[in-house]
Amino acid sequence: DAGITQSPRHKVTETGTPVTLRCHQTENHRYMYWYRQDPGHGLRLIHYSYGVKDTDKGEVSDGYSVSRSKTEDFLLTLESATSSQTSVYFCAISETGSGSGNTIYFGEGSWLTVV
Amino acid sequence: GENVEQHPSTLSVQEGDSAVIKCTYSDSASNYFPWYKQELGKGPQLIIDIRSNVGEKKDQRIAVTLNKTAKHFSLHITETQPEDSAVYFCAASSSGGSYIPTFGRGTSLIVHP
């Protein structure tokens, strides 16, 4: 298994509070991603990073911010959590971002419930 | 951008039967097509992939076929077993620019013993 650790694995939080999810990798891969998974929607990209301090938006980035100060860590922050952000969040990594055949490896997921 | 459609959303088969999951994509520049299996409570894991210069690829009971002209690719599982029960995702990406795959919405495969 790829060395990806997500924390926390489960969290319940109240509407309006900030939440930060952490992804830590031991593979020294350049690319890191945050996806959310919801029934009927599959995996949707929130944000991704292609290097330290280099990030870009995905298709569902509203309400989320990210930071990457070290190669191994990628943080996802919900500035003010809403019930629509109740979801399972997956961190993923890939060695490079250009060219075909670069496998994406997923973490085990973080279950977030906003009440 | 790329759009990937995956069908069916749910597939129920008897143990020993074959299962086929189909995906279509919209971007003719896409040239890499991975398939992921997600077991309950876990993250998706790559099970097989195919590149655009190959029409078919097999790995034991799993095979993937690609038709670039029609822009569709399929996952075939033969002699299904209960442990094949999972959600399967297809994805498509191109070598242009950064590698950001677009995923299908997933197929829940249920194999009945």
CSV table of C-alpha atoms in Angstrom, one decimal:
chain,number,residue,atom,x,y,z
A,1,ASP,CA,0.0,0.0,0.0
A,2,ALA,CA,1.1,3.5,-0.8
A,3,GLY,CA,2.3,5.4,2.3
A,4,ILE,CA,-0.6,7.8,2.8
A,5,THR,CA,-2.0,8.7,6.1
A,6,GLN,CA,-5.1,10.7,6.6
A,7,SER,CA,-6.2,12.3,9.9
A,8,PRO,CA,-8.6,12.4,11.5
A,9,ARG,CA,-10.3,9.4,10.1
A,10,HIS,CA,-13.6,10.3,11.6
A,11,LYS,CA,-14.9,13.7,12.7
A,12,VAL,CA,-18.2,15.2,13.7
A,13,THR,CA,-18.3,19.0,13.8
A,14,GLU,CA,-20.8,21.8,14.1
A,15,THR,CA,-22.0,24.1,11.3
A,16,GLY,CA,-19.9,27.2,11.1
A,17,THR,CA,-16.7,25.8,12.7
A,18,PRO,CA,-13.4,25.5,10.8
A,19,VAL,CA,-12.1,22.0,10.1
A,20,THR,CA,-8.7,20.9,8.8
A,21,LEU,CA,-8.0,17.5,7.4
A,22,ARG,CA,-4.4,16.3,7.0
A,23,CYS,CA,-2.8,14.1,4.5
A,24,HIS,CA,0.7,12.8,5.0
A,25,GLN,CA,2.7,10.8,2.5
A,26,THR,CA,6.0,8.9,2.7
A,27,GLU,CA,6.4,8.3,-1.0
A,28,ASN,CA,8.0,11.7,-1.9
A,29,HIS,CA,5.4,12.1,-4.7
A,30,ARG,CA,5.1,15.5,-6.3
A,31,TYR,CA,1.4,15.5,-6.8
A,32,MET,CA,-1.2,15.4,-4.1
A,33,TYR,CA,-5.0,15.6,-4.4
A,34,TRP,CA,-8.1,16.0,-2.3
A,35,TYR,CA,-11.3,14.3,-3.5
A,36,ARG,CA,-14.7,14.1,-1.9
A,37,GLN,CA,-17.0,11.1,-2.5
A,38,ASP,CA,-20.8,11.3,-2.3
A,39,PRO,CA,-23.5,8.9,-3.3
A,40,GLY,CA,-24.4,9.3,-7.0
A,41,HIS,CA,-21.4,11.7,-7.7
A,42,GLY,CA,-18.4,9.4,-7.5
A,43,LEU,CA,-15.1,11.0,-6.9
A,44,ARG,CA,-14.9,14.8,-7.4
A,45,LEU,CA,-11.7,16.7,-7.2
A,46,ILE,CA,-11.6,19.6,-4.7
A,47,HIS,CA,-8.0,20.9,-5.0
A,48,TYR,CA,-4.6,19.5,-6.0
A,49,SER,CA,-1.0,20.4,-5.5
A,50,TYR,CA,1.9,20.0,-8.0
A,51,GLY,CA,4.6,21.0,-5.6
A,52,VAL,CA,5.3,22.8,-2.4
A,53,LYS,CA,3.2,26.0,-2.3
A,54,ASP,CA,1.8,25.1,-5.8
A,55,THR,CA,-1.9,24.4,-5.7
A,56,ASP,CA,-4.9,24.7,-8.0
A,57,LYS,CA,-8.6,24.3,-7.9
A,58,GLY,CA,-10.7,21.3,-8.9
A,59,GLU,CA,-14.3,21.1,-9.9
A,60,VAL,CA,-15.8,21.5,-6.4
A,61,SER,CA,-13.4,23.9,-4.6
A,62,ASP,CA,-15.9,26.5,-3.2
A,63,GLY,CA,-15.8,26.5,0.6
A,64,TYR,CA,-12.4,24.8,0.7
A,65,SER,CA,-8.8,25.9,0.9
A,66,VAL,CA,-5.6,23.9,0.9
A,67,SER,CA,-2.0,24.4,1.8
A,68,ARG,CA,1.2,22.5,1.1
A,69,SER,CA,4.3,23.8,3.0
A,70,LYS,CA,6.2,20.5,2.8
A,71,THR,CA,6.3,17.8,0.1
A,72,GLU,CA,4.8,15.2,2.5
A,73,ASP,CA,1.9,17.2,3.9
A,74,PHE,CA,-1.3,18.5,2.2
A,75,LEU,CA,-3.9,20.1,4.3
A,76,LEU,CA,-7.6,20.7,3.4
A,77,THR,CA,-9.4,23.3,5.4
A,78,LEU,CA,-13.2,23.9,5.5
A,79,GLU,CA,-13.3,27.6,6.5
A,80,SER,CA,-16.8,27.4,7.9
A,81,ALA,CA,-18.3,23.9,7.7
A,82,THR,CA,-21.8,23.4,6.2
A,83,SER,CA,-24.0,20.4,6.2
A,84,SER,CA,-23.4,20.1,2.4
A,85,GLN,CA,-19.8,19.3,3.2
A,86,THR,CA,-20.7,16.1,5.0
A,87,SER,CA,-18.8,13.6,3.0
A,88,VAL,CA,-16.0,11.2,2.8
A,89,TYR,CA,-12.7,12.9,1.8
A,90,PHE,CA,-9.9,11.1,0.1
A,91,CYS,CA,-6.3,12.2,-0.2
A,92,ALA,CA,-4.4,10.9,-3.2
A,93,ILE,CA,-0.9,11.1,-4.6
A,94,SER,CA,0.9,10.5,-7.9
A,95,GLU,CA,4.5,10.6,-8.8
A,96,THR,CA,4.3,13.1,-11.6
A,97,GLY,CA,1.6,15.0,-13.3
A,98,SER,CA,2.6,15.0,-16.9
A,99,GLY,CA,2.3,12.1,-19.3
A,100,SER,CA,0.0,9.1,-19.2
A,101,GLY,CA,0.2,6.2,-17.0
A,102,ASN,CA,0.9,7.9,-13.7
A,103,THR,CA,-1.0,5.9,-11.1
A,104,ILE,CA,-2.9,7.7,-8.5
A,105,TYR,CA,-2.8,6.1,-5.1
A,106,PHE,CA,-5.6,6.9,-2.6
A,107,GLY,CA,-5.6,7.1,1.2
A,108,GLU,CA,-8.1,5.3,3.4
A,109,GLY,CA,-10.5,8.3,3.7
A,110,SER,CA,-11.7,10.7,6.3
A,111,TRP,CA,-15.4,10.6,7.2
A,112,LEU,CA,-16.7,14.1,8.1
A,113,THR,CA,-20.1,14.8,9.5
A,114,VAL,CA,-21.3,18.4,9.9
A,115,VAL,CA,-24.3,18.8,12.2
B,1,GLY,CA,-13.1,19.4,-20.1
B,2,GLU,CA,-13.3,15.6,-20.1
B,3,ASN,CA,-16.6,13.9,-19.2
B,4,VAL,CA,-16.8,10.2,-18.3
B,5,GLU,CA,-20.1,8.3,-18.2
B,6,GLN,CA,-20.2,5.0,-16.4
B,7,HIS,CA,-22.9,2.3,-16.6
B,8,PRO,CA,-24.6,0.6,-15.0
B,9,SER,CA,-24.6,2.2,-11.6
B,10,THR,CA,-25.5,-1.1,-10.0
B,11,LEU,CA,-24.8,-4.6,-11.2
B,12,SER,CA,-26.0,-7.8,-9.5
B,13,VAL,CA,-24.6,-11.2,-10.7
B,14,GLN,CA,-24.5,-14.8,-9.5
B,15,GLU,CA,-21.1,-16.2,-8.4
B,16,GLY,CA,-19.4,-17.6,-11.5
B,17,ASP,CA,-21.1,-15.3,-13.9
B,18,SER,CA,-19.3,-12.6,-15.9
B,19,ALA,CA,-19.7,-8.9,-15.2
B,20,VAL,CA,-19.1,-6.0,-17.6
B,21,ILE,CA,-18.9,-2.4,-16.7
B,22,LYS,CA,-18.8,0.2,-19.5
B,23,CYS,CA,-17.5,3.8,-19.7
B,24,THR,CA,-17.5,6.4,-22.4
B,25,TYR,CA,-15.4,9.5,-22.5
B,26,SER,CA,-15.6,12.8,-24.4
B,27,ASP,CA,-12.1,14.1,-24.9
B,28,SER,CA,-10.4,12.5,-27.9
B,29,ALA,CA,-7.0,13.5,-26.4
B,30,SER,CA,-7.5,11.1,-23.5
B,31,ASN,CA,-5.0,8.3,-23.7
B,32,TYR,CA,-4.8,6.6,-20.3
B,33,PHE,CA,-7.7,4.7,-18.7
B,34,PRO,CA,-7.3,3.2,-15.2
B,35,TRP,CA,-9.9,1.2,-13.3
B,36,TYR,CA,-10.2,1.3,-9.5
B,37,LYS,CA,-11.9,-1.0,-7.0
B,38,GLN,CA,-13.2,0.3,-3.8
B,39,GLU,CA,-14.1,-2.0,-1.0
B,40,LEU,CA,-16.4,-0.9,1.8
B,41,GLY,CA,-14.8,1.5,4.1
B,42,LYS,CA,-11.5,1.8,2.1
B,43,GLY,CA,-10.0,4.0,-0.5
B,44,PRO,CA,-10.0,3.1,-4.2
B,45,GLN,CA,-7.2,0.9,-5.5
B,46,LEU,CA,-5.9,0.5,-9.0
B,47,ILE,CA,-6.7,-2.9,-10.4
B,48,ILE,CA,-5.9,-2.5,-14.1
B,49,ASP,CA,-5.2,0.2,-16.6
B,50,ILE,CA,-4.9,0.6,-20.4
B,51,ARG,CA,-3.2,3.0,-22.7
B,52,SER,CA,-4.5,4.2,-26.0
B,53,ASN,CA,-2.0,2.3,-28.1
B,54,VAL,CA,-3.4,-1.0,-26.7
B,55,GLY,CA,-6.9,-2.4,-27.5
B,56,GLU,CA,-7.1,-5.0,-24.8
B,57,LYS,CA,-5.3,-6.0,-21.6
B,58,LYS,CA,-5.8,-9.0,-19.3
B,59,ASP,CA,-4.8,-9.8,-15.8
B,60,GLN,CA,-6.1,-13.2,-14.6
B,61,ARG,CA,-9.9,-12.8,-14.4
B,62,ILE,CA,-10.0,-9.1,-15.2
B,63,ALA,CA,-9.7,-7.6,-18.7
B,64,VAL,CA,-10.2,-4.1,-20.1
B,65,THR,CA,-11.0,-3.3,-23.7
B,66,LEU,CA,-10.6,0.1,-25.4
B,67,ASN,CA,-12.3,1.4,-28.5
B,68,LYS,CA,-10.8,4.8,-29.3
B,69,THR,CA,-12.9,5.4,-32.3
B,70,ALA,CA,-16.1,5.1,-30.3
B,71,LYS,CA,-14.5,6.6,-27.2
B,72,HIS,CA,-15.5,3.8,-24.9
B,73,PHE,CA,-13.7,1.3,-22.7
B,74,SER,CA,-15.0,-1.6,-20.6
B,75,LEU,CA,-14.0,-3.7,-17.6
B,76,HIS,CA,-14.7,-7.4,-17.9
B,77,ILE,CA,-14.6,-9.7,-14.8
B,78,THR,CA,-15.0,-13.4,-15.5
B,79,GLU,CA,-15.9,-16.2,-13.0
B,80,THR,CA,-17.0,-13.6,-10.4
B,81,GLN,CA,-16.5,-14.4,-6.8
B,82,PRO,CA,-18.1,-12.8,-3.7
B,83,GLU,CA,-14.9,-11.0,-2.9
B,84,ASP,CA,-15.3,-9.1,-6.2
B,85,SER,CA,-18.2,-7.3,-4.6
B,86,ALA,CA,-17.2,-3.6,-4.5
B,87,VAL,CA,-17.6,-0.3,-6.2
B,88,TYR,CA,-15.7,0.1,-9.4
B,89,PHE,CA,-14.6,3.4,-10.9
B,90,CYS,CA,-13.3,4.1,-14.4
B,91,ALA,CA,-11.2,7.2,-15.2
B,92,ALA,CA,-9.8,8.9,-18.2
B,93,SER,CA,-6.9,11.3,-18.6
B,94,SER,CA,-4.6,12.8,-21.2
B,95,SER,CA,-0.9,13.4,-21.4
B,96,GLY,CA,-1.5,17.1,-22.2
B,97,GLY,CA,-0.5,19.3,-19.3
B,98,SER,CA,-1.0,18.0,-15.8
B,99,TYR,CA,-2.3,14.5,-15.0
B,100,ILE,CA,-5.8,15.1,-13.5
B,101,PRO,CA,-8.0,12.1,-14.3
B,102,THR,CA,-11.8,12.4,-14.6
B,103,PHE,CA,-13.7,9.7,-12.8
B,104,GLY,CA,-16.9,8.0,-13.7
B,105,ARG,CA,-19.6,7.9,-11.0
B,106,GLY,CA,-19.0,4.3,-10.1
B,107,THR,CA,-20.6,0.9,-10.4
B,108,SER,CA,-21.7,-1.1,-7.3
B,109,LEU,CA,-21.0,-4.8,-8.2
B,110,ILE,CA,-22.8,-7.3,-6.0
B,111,VAL,CA,-21.8,-11.0,-6.4
B,112,HIS,CA,-24.3,-13.4,-4.9
B,113,PRO,CA,-22.9,-16.7,-3.6
